C-alpha positions as a Markdown table, in Angstrom:
| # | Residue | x | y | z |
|---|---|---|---|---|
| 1 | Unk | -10.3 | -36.2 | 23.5 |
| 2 | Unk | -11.9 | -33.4 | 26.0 |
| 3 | Unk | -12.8 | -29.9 | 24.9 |
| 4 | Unk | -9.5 | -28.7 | 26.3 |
| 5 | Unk | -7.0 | -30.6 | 24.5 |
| 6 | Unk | -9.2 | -29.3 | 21.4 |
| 7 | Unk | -8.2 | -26.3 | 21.9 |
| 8 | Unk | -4.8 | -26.5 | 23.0 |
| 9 | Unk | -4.8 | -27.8 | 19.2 |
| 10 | Unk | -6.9 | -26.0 | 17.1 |
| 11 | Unk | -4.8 | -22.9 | 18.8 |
| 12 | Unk | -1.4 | -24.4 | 17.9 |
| 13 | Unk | -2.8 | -25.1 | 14.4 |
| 14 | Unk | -3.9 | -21.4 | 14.1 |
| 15 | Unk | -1.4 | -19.7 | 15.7 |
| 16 | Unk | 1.6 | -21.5 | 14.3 |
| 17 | Unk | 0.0 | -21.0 | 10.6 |
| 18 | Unk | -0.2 | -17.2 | 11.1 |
| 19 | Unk | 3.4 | -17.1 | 12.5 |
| 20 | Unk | 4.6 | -18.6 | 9.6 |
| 21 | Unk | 2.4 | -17.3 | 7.3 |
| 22 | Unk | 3.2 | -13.3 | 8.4 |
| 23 | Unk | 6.9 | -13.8 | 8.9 |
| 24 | Unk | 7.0 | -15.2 | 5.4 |
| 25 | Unk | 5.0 | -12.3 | 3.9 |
| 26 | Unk | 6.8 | -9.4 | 5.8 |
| 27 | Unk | 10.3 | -11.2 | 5.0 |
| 28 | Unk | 9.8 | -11.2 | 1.1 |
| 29 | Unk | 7.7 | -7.9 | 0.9 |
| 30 | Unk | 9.9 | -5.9 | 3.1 |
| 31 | Unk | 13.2 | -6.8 | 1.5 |
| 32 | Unk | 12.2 | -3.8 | -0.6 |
| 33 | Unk | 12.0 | -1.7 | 1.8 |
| 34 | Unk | 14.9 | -2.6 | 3.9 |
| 35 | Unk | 16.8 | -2.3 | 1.0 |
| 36 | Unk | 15.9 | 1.0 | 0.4 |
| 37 | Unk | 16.6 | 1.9 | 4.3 |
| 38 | Unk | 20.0 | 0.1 | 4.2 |
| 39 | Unk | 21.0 | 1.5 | 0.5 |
| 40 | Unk | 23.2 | -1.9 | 0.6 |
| 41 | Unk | 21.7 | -5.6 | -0.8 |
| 42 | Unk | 23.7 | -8.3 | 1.5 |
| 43 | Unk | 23.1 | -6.1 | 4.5 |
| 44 | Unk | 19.5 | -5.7 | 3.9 |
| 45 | Unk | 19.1 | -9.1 | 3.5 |
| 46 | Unk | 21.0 | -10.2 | 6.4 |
| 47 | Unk | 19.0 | -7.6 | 8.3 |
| 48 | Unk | 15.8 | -9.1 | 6.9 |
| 49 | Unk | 16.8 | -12.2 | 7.9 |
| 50 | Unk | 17.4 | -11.8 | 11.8 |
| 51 | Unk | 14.3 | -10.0 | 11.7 |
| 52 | Unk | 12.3 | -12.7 | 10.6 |
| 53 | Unk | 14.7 | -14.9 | 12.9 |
| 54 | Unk | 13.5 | -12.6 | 15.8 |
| 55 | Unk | 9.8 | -12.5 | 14.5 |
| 56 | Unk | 9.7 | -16.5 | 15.4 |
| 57 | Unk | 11.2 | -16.5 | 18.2 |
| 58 | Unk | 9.1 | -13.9 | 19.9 |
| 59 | Unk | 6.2 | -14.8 | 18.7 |
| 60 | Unk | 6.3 | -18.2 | 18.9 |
| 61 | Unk | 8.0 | -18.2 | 22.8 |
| 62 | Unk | 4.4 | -15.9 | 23.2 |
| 63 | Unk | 2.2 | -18.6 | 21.5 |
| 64 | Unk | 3.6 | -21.4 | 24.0 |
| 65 | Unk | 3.5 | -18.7 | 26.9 |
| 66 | Unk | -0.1 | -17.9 | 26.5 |
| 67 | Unk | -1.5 | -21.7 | 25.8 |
| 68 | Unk | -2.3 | -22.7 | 29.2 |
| 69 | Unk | -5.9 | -22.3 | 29.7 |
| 70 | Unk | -7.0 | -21.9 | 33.7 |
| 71 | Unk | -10.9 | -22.1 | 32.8 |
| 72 | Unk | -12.8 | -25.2 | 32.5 |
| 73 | Unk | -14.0 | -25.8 | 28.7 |
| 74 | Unk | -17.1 | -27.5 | 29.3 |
| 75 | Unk | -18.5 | -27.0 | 25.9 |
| 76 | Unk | -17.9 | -26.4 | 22.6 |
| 77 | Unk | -19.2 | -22.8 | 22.9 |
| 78 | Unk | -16.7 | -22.3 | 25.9 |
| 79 | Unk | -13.7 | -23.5 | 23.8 |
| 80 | Unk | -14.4 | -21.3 | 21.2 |
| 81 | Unk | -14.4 | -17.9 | 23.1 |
| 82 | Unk | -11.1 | -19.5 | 24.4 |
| 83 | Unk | -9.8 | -19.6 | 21.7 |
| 84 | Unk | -10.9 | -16.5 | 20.3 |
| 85 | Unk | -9.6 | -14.6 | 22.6 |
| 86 | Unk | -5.9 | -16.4 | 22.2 |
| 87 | Unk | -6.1 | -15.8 | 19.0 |
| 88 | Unk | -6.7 | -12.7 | 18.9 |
| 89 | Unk | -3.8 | -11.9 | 21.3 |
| 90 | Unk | -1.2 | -13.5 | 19.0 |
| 91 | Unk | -2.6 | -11.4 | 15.9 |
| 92 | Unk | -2.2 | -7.9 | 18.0 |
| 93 | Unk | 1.1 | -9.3 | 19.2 |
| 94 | Unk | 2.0 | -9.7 | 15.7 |
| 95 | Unk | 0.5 | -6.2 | 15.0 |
| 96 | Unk | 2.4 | -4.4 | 17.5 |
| 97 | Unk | 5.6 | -6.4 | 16.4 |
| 98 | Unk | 5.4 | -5.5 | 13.3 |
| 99 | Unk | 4.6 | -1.8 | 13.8 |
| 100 | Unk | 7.5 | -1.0 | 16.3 |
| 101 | Unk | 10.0 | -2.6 | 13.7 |
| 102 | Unk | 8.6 | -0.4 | 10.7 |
| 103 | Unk | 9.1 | 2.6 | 13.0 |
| 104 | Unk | 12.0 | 1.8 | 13.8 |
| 105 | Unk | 13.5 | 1.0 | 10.9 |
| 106 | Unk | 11.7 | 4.2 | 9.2 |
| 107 | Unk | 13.5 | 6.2 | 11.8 |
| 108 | Unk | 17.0 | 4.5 | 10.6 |
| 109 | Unk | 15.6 | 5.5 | 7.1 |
| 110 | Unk | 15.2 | 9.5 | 7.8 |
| 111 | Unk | 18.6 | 9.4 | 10.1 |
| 112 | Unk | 20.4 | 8.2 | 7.2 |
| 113 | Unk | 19.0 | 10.3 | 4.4 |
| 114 | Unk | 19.7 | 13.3 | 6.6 |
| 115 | Unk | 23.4 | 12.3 | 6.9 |
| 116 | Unk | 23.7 | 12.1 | 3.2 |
| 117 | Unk | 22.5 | 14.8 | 2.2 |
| 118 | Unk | 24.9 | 17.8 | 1.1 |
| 119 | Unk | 25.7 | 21.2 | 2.9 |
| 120 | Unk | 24.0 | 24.4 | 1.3 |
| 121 | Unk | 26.2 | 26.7 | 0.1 |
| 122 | Unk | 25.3 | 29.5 | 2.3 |
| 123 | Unk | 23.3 | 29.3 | 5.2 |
| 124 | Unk | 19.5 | 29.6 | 5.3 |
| 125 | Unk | 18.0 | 33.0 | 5.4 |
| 126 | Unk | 16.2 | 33.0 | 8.5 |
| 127 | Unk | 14.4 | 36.6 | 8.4 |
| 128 | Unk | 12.9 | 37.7 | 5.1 |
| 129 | Unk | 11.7 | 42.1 | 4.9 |
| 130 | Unk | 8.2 | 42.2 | 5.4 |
| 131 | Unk | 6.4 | 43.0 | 2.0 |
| 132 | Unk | 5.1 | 46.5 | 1.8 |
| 133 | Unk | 3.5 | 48.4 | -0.7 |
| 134 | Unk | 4.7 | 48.3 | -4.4 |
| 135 | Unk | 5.6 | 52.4 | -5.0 |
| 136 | Unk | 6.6 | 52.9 | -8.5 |
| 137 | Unk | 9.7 | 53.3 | -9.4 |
| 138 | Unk | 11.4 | 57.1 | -9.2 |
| 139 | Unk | 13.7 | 58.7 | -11.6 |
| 140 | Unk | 17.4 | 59.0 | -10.7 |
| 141 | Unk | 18.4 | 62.4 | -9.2 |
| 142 | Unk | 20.0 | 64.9 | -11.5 |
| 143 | Unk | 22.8 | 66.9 | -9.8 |
């Protein structure tokens, strides 16, 4: 088996692991928080389930897309900055991925909790007096 082939392997092997091994990790620990952004169970967990859905299929369409090496892995060396450097674009593709669906859903979050909550009674005050100097009280006028 050449150097390349190697690769193409130890990358799969890699790659594929941390897929799984994120999606799994963000499904379970961030039913919690969907539920909370949701305020409903079964639509949190259907939500958290075509996330993860989406989460594969992104990421994993990315993996195949980005596994064809154009440089010639003469050494072992060689293969291994190849390799680095694909890994490391699947793990800030799974960064980024996971960060723009926190901030989304965290936007969701603050949209709904402003809906909910109620109407003040009266409107805000908007100009308060300034604050001047305390003068003691005076005595009522006699007439």
């Amino acid at each position: 088996m050449d150097h390349k082939a190697a690769m193409y392997l130890v990358y799969l092997a890699i790659s594929v692991g941390l897929t799984v091994w994120v999606a799994i990790t963000l499904s379970r620990n961030g039913q919690i928080f969907l539920e909370d952004v949701f305020a409903d169970t079964r639509l949190a967990r259907a939500v958290n389930h075509l996330l993860t859905m989406g989460f594969y299929l992104l990421n994993l369409g990315f993996v195949a897309v980005v596994m064809q090496s154009d440089s010639t892995i003469g050494s072992l060396s060689t293969m291994l900055e190849s390799l680095s450097l694909k890994i490391g674009l699947v793990l800030l593709v799974l960064g980024v991925l996971h960060l723009c669906n926190v901030w989304l859903l965290g936007r969701y979050r603050r949209s709904r909790l402003r809906q909910t909550q109620p109407v003040p009674p009266l409107p805000p005050v908007t100009h308060l007096p300034p604050a001047g100097p305390h003068l003691p009280p005076t005595a009522p006028a006699r007439g």
